[in-house]
Coordinates of C-alpha atoms in Angstrom, one line a residue:
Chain A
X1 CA -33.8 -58.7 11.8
X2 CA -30.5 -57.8 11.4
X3 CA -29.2 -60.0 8.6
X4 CA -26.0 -61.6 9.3
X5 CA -23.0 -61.9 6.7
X6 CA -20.3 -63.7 8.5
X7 CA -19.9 -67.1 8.4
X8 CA -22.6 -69.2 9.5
X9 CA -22.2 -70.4 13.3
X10 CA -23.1 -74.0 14.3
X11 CA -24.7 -75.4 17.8
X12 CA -22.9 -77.9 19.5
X13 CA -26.0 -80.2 18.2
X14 CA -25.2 -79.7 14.4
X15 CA -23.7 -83.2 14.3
X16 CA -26.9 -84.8 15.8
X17 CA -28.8 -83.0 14.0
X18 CA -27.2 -84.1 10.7
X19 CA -27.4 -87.5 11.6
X20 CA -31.2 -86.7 12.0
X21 CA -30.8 -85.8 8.4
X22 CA -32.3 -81.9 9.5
X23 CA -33.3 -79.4 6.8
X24 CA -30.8 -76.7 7.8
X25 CA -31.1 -73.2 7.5
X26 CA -29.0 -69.6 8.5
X27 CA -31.5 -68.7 11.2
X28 CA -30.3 -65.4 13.3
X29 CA -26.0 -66.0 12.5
X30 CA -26.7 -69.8 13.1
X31 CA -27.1 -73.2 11.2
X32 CA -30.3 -74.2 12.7
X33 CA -32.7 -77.5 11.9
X34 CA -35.6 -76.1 10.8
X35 CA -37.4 -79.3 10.4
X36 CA -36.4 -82.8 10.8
X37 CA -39.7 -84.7 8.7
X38 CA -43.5 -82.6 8.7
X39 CA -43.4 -79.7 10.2
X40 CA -46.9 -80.8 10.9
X41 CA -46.1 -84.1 12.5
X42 CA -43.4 -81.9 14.4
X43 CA -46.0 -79.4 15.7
X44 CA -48.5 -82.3 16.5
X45 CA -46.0 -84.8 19.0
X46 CA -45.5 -81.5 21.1
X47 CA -48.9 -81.1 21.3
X48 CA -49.9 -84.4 22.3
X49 CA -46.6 -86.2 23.1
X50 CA -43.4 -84.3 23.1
X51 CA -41.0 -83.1 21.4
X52 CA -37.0 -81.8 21.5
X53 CA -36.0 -79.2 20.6
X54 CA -32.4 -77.3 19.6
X55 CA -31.8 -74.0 20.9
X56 CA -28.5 -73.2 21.6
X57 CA -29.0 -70.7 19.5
X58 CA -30.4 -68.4 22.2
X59 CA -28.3 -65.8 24.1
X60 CA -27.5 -65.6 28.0
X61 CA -26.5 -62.6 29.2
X62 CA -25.3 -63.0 32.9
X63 CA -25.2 -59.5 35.5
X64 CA -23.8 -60.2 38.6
X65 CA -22.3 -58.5 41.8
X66 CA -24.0 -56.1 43.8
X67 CA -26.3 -55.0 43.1
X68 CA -27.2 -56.5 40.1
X69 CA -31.0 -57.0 41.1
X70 CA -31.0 -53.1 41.3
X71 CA -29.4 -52.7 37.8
X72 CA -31.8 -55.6 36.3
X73 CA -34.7 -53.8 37.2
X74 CA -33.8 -50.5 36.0
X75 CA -33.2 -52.0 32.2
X76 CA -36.8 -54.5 32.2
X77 CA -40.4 -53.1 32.3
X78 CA -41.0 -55.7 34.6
X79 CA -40.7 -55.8 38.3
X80 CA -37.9 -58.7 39.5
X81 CA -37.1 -56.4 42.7
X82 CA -39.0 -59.8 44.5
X83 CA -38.1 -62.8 42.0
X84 CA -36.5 -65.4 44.7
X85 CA -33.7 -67.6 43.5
X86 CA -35.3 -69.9 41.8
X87 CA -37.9 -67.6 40.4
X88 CA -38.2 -66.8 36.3
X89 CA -39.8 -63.4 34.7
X90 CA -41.0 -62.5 31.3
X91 CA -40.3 -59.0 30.5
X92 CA -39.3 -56.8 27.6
X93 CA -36.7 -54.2 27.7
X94 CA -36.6 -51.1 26.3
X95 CA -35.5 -47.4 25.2
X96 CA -36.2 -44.5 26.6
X97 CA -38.4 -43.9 24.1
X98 CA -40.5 -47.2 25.1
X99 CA -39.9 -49.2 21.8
X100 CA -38.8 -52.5 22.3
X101 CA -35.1 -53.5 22.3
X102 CA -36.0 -57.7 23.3
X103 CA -38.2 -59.8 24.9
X104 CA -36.3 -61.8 27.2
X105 CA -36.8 -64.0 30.5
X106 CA -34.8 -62.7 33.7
X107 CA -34.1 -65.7 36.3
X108 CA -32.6 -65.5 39.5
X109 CA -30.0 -68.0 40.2
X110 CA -28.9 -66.6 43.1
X111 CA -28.8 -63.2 44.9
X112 CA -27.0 -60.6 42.8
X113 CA -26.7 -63.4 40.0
X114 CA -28.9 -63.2 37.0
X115 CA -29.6 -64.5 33.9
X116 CA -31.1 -63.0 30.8
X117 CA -32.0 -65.1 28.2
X118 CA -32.3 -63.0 24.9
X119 CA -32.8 -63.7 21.3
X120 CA -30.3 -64.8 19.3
X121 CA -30.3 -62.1 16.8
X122 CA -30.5 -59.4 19.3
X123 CA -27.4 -61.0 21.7
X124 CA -25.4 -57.8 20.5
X125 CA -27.7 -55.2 20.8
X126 CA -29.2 -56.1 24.1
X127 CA -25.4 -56.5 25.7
X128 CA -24.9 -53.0 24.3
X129 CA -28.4 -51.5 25.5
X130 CA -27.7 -53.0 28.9
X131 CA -24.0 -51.9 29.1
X132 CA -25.1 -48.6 28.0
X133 CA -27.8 -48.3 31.0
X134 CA -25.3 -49.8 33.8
X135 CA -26.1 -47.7 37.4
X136 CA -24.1 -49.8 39.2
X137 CA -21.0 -52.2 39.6
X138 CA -22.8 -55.0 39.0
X139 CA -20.4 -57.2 35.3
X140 CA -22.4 -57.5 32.5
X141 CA -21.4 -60.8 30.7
X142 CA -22.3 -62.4 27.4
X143 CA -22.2 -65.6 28.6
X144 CA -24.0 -67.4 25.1
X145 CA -21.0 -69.3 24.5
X146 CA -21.2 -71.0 28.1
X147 CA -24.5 -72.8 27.2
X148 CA -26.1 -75.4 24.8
X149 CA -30.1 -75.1 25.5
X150 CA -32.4 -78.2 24.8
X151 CA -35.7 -77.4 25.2
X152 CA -38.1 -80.9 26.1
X153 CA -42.1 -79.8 25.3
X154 CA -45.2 -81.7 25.3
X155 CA -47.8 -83.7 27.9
X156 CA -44.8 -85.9 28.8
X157 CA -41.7 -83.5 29.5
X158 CA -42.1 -84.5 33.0
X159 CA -41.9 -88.0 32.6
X160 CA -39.5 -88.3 29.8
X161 CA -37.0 -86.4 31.6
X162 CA -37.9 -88.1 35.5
X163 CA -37.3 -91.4 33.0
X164 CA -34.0 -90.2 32.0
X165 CA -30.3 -91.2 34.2
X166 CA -29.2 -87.9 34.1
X167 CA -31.9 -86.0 36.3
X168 CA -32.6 -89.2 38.6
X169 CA -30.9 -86.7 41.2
X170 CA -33.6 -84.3 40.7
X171 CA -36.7 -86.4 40.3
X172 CA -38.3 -84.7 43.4
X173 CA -37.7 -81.5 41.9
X174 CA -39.0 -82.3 38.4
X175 CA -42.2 -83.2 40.0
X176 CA -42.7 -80.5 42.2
X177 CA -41.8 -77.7 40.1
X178 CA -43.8 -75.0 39.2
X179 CA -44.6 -73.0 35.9
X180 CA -42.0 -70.3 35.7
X181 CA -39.5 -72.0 38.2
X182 CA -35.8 -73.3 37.8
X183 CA -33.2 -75.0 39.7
X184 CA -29.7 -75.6 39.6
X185 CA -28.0 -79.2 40.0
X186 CA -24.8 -80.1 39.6
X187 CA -23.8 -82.8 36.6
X188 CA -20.0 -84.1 36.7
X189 CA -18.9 -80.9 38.1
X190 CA -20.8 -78.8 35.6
X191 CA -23.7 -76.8 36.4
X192 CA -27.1 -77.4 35.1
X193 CA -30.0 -75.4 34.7
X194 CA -33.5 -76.6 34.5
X195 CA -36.2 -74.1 33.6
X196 CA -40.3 -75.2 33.6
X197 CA -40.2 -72.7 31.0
X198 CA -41.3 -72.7 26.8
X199 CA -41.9 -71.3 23.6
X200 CA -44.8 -73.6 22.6
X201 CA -47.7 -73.0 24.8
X202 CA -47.5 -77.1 26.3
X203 CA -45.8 -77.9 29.7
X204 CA -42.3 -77.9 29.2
X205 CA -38.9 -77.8 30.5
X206 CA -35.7 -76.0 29.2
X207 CA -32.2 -77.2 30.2
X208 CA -28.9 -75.2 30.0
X209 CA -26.0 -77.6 29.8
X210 CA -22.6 -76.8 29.2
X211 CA -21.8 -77.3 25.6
X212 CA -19.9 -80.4 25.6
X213 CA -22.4 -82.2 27.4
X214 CA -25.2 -81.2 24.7
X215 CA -25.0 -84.0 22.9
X216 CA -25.1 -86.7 25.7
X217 CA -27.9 -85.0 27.2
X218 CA -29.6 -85.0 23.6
X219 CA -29.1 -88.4 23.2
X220 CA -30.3 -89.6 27.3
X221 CA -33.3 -87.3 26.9
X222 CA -34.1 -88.6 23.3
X223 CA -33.6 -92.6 24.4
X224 CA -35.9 -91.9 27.9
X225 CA -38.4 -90.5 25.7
X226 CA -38.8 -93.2 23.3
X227 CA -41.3 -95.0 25.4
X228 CA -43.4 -91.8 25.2
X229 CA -43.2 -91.3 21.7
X230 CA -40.5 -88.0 21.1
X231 CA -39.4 -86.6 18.6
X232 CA -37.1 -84.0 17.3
X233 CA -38.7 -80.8 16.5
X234 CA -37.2 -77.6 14.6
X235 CA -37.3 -74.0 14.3
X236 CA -40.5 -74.3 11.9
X237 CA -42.4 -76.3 14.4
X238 CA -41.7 -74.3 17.2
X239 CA -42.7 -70.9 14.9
X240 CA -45.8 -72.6 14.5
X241 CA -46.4 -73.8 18.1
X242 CA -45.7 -70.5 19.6
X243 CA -48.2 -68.8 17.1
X244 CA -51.0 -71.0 18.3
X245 CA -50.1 -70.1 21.8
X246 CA -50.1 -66.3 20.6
X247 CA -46.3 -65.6 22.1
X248 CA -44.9 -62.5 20.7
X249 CA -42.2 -62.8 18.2
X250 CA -39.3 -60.7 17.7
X251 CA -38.8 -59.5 14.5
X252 CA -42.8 -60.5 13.8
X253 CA -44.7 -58.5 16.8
X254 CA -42.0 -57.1 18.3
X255 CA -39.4 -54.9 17.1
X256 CA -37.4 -51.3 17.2
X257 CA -40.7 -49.7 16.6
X258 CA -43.4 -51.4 18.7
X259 CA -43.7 -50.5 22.2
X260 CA -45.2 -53.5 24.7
X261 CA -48.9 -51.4 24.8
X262 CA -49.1 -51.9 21.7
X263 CA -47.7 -55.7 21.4
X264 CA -50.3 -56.7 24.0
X265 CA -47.4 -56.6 26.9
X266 CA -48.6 -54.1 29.2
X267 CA -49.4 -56.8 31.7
X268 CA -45.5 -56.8 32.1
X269 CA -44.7 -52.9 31.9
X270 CA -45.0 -52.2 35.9
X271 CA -45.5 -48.9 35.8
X272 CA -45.4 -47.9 39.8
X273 CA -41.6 -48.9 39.7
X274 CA -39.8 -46.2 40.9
X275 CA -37.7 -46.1 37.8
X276 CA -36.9 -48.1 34.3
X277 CA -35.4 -47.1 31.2
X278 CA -38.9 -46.3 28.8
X279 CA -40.8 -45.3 32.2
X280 CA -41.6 -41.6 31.2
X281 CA -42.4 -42.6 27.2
X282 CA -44.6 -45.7 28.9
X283 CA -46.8 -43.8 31.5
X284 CA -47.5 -40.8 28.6
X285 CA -48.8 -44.0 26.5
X286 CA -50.6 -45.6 28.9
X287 CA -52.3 -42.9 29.7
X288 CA -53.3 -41.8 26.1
X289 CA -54.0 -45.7 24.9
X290 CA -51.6 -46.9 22.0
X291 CA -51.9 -46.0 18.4
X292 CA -52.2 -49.9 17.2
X293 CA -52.8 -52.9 18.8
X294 CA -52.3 -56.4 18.3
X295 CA -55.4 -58.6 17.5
X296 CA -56.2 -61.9 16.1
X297 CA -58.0 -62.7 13.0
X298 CA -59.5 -66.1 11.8
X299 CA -59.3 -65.9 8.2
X300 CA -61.8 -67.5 5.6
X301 CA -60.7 -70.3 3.6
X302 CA -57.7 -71.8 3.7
X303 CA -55.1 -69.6 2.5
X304 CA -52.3 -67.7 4.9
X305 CA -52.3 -64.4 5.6
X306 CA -48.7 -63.6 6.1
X307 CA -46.3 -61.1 7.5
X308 CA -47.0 -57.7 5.9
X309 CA -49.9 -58.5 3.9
X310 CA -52.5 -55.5 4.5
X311 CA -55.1 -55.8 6.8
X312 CA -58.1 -53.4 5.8
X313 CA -61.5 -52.4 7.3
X314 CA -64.3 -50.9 5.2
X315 CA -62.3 -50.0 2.4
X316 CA -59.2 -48.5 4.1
X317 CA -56.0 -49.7 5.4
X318 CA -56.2 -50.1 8.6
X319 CA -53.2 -52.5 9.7
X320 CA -50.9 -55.3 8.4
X321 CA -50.3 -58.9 9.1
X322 CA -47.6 -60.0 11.8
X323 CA -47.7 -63.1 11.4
X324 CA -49.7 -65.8 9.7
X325 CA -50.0 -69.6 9.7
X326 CA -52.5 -72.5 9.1
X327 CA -53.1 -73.6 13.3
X328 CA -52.6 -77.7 12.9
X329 CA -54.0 -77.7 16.0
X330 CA -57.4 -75.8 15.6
X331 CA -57.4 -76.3 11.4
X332 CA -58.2 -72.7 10.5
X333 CA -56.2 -69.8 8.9
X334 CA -54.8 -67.3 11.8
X335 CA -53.2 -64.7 11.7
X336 CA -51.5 -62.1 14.6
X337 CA -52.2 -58.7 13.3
X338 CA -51.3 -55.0 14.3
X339 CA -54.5 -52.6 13.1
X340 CA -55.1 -49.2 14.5
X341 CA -56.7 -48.7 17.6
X342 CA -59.3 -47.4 17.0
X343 CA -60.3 -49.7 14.3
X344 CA -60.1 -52.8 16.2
X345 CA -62.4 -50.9 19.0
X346 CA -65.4 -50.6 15.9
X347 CA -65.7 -54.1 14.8
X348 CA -64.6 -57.0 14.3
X349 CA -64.7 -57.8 10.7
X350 CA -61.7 -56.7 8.8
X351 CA -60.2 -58.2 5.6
X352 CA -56.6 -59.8 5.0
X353 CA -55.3 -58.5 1.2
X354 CA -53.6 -62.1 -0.2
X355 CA -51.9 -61.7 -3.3
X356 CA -54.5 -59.5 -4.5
X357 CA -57.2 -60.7 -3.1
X358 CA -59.2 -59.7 -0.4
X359 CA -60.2 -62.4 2.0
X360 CA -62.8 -62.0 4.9
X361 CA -60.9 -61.9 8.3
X362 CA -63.0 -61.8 11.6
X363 CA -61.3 -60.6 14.9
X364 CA -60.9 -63.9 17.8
X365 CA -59.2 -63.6 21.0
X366 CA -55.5 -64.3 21.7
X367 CA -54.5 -66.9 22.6
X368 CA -55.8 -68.8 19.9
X369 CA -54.4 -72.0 22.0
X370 CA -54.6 -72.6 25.6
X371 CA -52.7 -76.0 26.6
X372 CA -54.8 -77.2 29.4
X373 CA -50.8 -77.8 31.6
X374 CA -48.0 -75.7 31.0
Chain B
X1 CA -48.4 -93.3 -12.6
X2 CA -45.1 -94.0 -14.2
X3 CA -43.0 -91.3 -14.0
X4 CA -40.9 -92.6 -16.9
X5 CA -44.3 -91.8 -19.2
X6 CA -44.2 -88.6 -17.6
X7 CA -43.4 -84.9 -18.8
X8 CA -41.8 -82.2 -16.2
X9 CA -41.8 -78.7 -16.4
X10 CA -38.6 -76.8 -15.1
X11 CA -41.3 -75.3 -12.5
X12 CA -41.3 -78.7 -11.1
X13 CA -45.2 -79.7 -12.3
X14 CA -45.5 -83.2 -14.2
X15 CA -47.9 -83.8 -17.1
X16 CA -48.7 -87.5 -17.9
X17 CA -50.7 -87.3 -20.9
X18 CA -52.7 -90.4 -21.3
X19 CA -53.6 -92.9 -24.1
X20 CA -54.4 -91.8 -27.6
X21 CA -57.1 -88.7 -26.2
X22 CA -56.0 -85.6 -25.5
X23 CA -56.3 -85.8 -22.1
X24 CA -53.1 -85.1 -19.6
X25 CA -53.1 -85.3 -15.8
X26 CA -51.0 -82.5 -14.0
X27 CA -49.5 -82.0 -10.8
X28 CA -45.9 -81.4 -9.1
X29 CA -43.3 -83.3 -8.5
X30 CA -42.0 -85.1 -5.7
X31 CA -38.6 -83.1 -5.2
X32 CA -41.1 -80.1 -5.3
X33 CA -43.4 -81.2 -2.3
X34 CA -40.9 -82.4 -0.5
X35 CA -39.2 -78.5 -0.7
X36 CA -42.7 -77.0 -0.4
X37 CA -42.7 -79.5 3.4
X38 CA -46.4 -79.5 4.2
X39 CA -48.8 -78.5 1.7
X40 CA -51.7 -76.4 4.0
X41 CA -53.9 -75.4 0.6
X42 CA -53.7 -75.2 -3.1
X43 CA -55.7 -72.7 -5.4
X44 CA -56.4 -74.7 -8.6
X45 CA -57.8 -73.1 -11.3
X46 CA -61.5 -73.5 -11.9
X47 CA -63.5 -76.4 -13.8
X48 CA -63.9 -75.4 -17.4
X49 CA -61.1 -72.6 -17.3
X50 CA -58.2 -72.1 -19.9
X51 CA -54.7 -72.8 -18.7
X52 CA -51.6 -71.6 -21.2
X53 CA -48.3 -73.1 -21.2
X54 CA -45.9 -72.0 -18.5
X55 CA -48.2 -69.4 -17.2
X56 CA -49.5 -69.1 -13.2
X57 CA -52.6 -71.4 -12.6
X58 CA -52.5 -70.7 -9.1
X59 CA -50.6 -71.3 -5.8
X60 CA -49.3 -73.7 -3.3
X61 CA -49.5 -72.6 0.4
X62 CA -47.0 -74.7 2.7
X63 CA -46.7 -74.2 6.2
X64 CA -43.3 -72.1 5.9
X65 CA -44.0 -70.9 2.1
X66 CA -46.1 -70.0 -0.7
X67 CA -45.4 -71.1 -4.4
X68 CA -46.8 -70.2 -7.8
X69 CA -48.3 -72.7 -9.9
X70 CA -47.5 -72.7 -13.3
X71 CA -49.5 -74.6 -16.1
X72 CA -47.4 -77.3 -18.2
X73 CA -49.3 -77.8 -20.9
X74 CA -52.3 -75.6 -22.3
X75 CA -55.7 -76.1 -22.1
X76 CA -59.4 -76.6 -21.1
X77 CA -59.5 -77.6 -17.3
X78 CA -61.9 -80.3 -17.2
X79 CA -61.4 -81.6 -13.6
X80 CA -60.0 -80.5 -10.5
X81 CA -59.1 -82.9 -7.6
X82 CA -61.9 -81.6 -4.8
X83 CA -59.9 -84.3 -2.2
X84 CA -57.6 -81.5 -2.2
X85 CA -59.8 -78.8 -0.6
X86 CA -59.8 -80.5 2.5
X87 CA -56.5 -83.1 2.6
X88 CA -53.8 -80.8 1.0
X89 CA -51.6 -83.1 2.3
X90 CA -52.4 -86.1 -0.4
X91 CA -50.2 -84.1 -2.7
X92 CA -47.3 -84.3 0.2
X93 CA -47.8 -88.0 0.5
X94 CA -48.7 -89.1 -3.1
X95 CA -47.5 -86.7 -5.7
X96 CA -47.3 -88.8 -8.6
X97 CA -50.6 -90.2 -7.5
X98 CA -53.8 -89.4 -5.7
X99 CA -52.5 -85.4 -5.3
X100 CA -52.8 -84.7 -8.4
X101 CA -53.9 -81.6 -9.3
X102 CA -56.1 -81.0 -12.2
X103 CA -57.0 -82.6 -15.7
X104 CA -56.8 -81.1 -18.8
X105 CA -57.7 -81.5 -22.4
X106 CA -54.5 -80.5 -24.3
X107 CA -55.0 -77.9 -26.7
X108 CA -51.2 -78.7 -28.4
X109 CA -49.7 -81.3 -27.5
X110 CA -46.9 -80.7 -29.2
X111 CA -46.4 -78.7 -25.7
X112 CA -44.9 -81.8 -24.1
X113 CA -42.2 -82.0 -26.1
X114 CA -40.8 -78.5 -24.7
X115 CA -41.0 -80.3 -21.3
X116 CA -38.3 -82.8 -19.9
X117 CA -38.0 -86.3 -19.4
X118 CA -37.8 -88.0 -15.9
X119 CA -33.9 -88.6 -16.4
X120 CA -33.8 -85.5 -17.9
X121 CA -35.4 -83.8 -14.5
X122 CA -33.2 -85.3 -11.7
X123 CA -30.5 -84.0 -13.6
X124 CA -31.6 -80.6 -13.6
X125 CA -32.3 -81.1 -9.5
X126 CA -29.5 -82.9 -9.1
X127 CA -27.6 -79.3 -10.2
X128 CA -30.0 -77.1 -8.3

């Protein structure tokens, strides 16, 4: 990840979140709360309550026009050419070469209007990878600016926010809608965006809101949910949360260098399309299997097995750490690990190197955690 | 404990040596756990091992870190607290007290006077 050197920019939350008394840290160009008490007592209340989040940190990238749908699905692996408005895709983009450039969700807001949402340290390179792939007319905006992003996770998203003033105008549509689904309402003339969407692995909601209004929506959301038990949660917490559920992470899984075979994505490359940028790279490593692959490991013990920290088999190095964490949830040592493919096809004991020593490491199945409701 | 009986080590680990034996309690600080945020496991060094003054006894895995451990005092480790196998956490919610590391028998110590005072201490976190 790109480290930035500039000054450090803040959400339009940083004032709550000082209030909150936040541990702050330069995450990705940004002053971001990485905790706000335990990052274990975070993780837990948006496993079994819920919990809110900051992340206006993210980056929305808006292409619009005709035919933007066209252009869209020329630059993603995945197939939007019959997302409905209303409709949300997970995708990666990528080079011709068919390493990743981001991992990003497309949505439809309307026809020939739609909106990328990309991570914050990759806002600049993805506007420029896009711009540089443009087939049509179709603007290419970084709209980041635009938007403050609150994400509400946990068993009770739905109620806390059908609880809250703000979306009483919606309440029908809270109930009724479905995982990878938005809609658009409007809020004292300002347009608001409601995603059933997450980065933790629990049902879950994310809401775009203009950046002024951040802080009143922070504040309704965090007073409906007091009943139900919320809490604010930081960048730590949702690190650990999206481990459990096994989502990729770019910069940890994902980078310049990984292609989405190899990452596990394949499921969103859609081969068949007629054309996207990475197709010819893509199909040629389809069709000979990928190099490395991404696996899981429980580790013994209790120590962490974390990124870069080699992953061996027999007594060769076979593959390296991604990422590593104790799972509050399950109360093991995980770890997300790339090893070569044909390694992790032999067996399924391999050994994590930590600080020296070699601890036993035996493959499990991604996702570690499966929520029950998302 | 009182931590105005206490030693501290610039590494953040506390001694409290107590009575007239030679025995001294160690573990780290509160400033220290509360930096670490949660404590997920803790290597300690072994039962009946030597620890030497300012030298790694072992490590401190937190959620988002991992810390060395460095001995304050030297000596013959002649318990370890086992509570911390399985609630790592104790040392998040009681430093001073029941997460506690290990106990040692102090083989000079003379040692503590190298180490700082609780006033002493705050001071030097207060400038960190």
């Amino acid at each position: 990840m790109a480290e930035y050197t500039g000054e450090l920019k803040k959400t339009p939350l940083a004032a709550v979140h000082e209030s909150l008394g936040a541990k702050m840290v330069p995450f990705a160009g940004f002053l971001m709360p990485v905790r706000y008490s335990s990052i274990l007592d975070e993780h837990r209340v948006v496993r079994e309550k819920v919990g809110i989040f900051d992340v206006s940190h993210m980056g929305e990238i808006l292409i619009s026009g005709r035919p933007a749908r066209e252009f869209v699905n020329t630059v993603i692996t995945n197939d939007c050419s019959k997302l409905d408005p209303g409709g949300v895709q997970y995708t990666v983009m990528c080079r011709p070469n068919g390493t990743i450039v981001d991992d990003l969700l497309v949505s439809v807001i309307e026809e020939d209007k739609f909106l990328l949402v990309v991570n914050a340290a990759n806002r600049e390179k993805d506007f420029e990878h896009i711009q540089s792939h443009r087939i049509s007319k179709a603007q290419v905006e970084d709209i980041s600016d635009a938007y403050a992003l609150l994400a509400v996770q946990g068993p009770f998203a739905r109620e806390v926010l059908e609880a809250c003033p703000i979306f009483v105008p919606v309440r029908q549509k809270l109930n009724s809608i479905p995982y990878y689904r938005h809609f658009c309402f409007s809020y004292n003339g300002a347009n608001i965006i409601v995603s059933r969407t997450g980065y933790t692995g629990e049902l879950g909601f994310e809401v775009f809101v203009p950046p002024e209004m951040a802080p009143a929506f922070w504040d309704a959301i965090t007073s409906a949910g007091k009943p139900f038990g919320i809490a604010p949660a930081g960048l730590a917490a949702r690190d650990t949360l999206r481990f459990e559920a096994s989502f990729c992470l770019y910069g940890r899984e994902l980078d310049d260098k990984t292609t989405p075979y190899q990452a596990g994505l394949g499921w969103t490359v859609k081969i068949r399309k007629p054309y996207f940028v990475g197709k010819e790279a893509l199909k040629e490593e389809k069709k000979l299997g990928p190099t490395k692959t991404l696996i899981g490991l429980e580790l013994a013990g209790r120590s962490i097995g974390r990124q870069g920290y080699a992953v061996s088999a027999g007594n060769k190095v076979v593959g390296n750490v991604t990422s590593g964490s104790f799972s509050p949830t399950l109360k093991k040592s995980l770890c997300m690990a790339f090893v070569e493919t044909k390694e992790a096809k032999k067996g399924d004991r391999f050994e994590v190197e930590i600080r020296g020593k070699r601890v036993e490491a035996r493959r499990t199945p991604l996702p570690f955690y499966k929520s029950r409701a998302k | 404990m009182d931590v105005d009986k206490m030693r501290f080590s610039k590494e953040h680990e506390w001694v409290a040596a107590e009575g007239s034996d030679k025995m001294a309690t160690v573990g780290i600080t509160e400033y220290a756990a509360g930096e670490l945020g949660d404590i997920v496991y803790i290597e300690l060094p072994e039962e009946g091992t030597e620890v030497k003054f300012m030298e790694p006894m072992g490590t401190i895995e937190a959620v988002k870190t991992v810390a060395d451990l460095y001995a304050p005092i030297s000596g013959a480790v002649k318990e370890v607290n086992k509570k911390l196998e399985d609630e790592p956490e104790l040392t998040n919610q009681s430093p001073y007290g029941e997460g506690w590391f290990i106990k040692v028998e102090m083989s000079d110590p003379s040692e503590l006077e190298k180490l700082m005072s609780h006033e002493e201490y705050q001071e030097m976190i207060g400038k960190e």
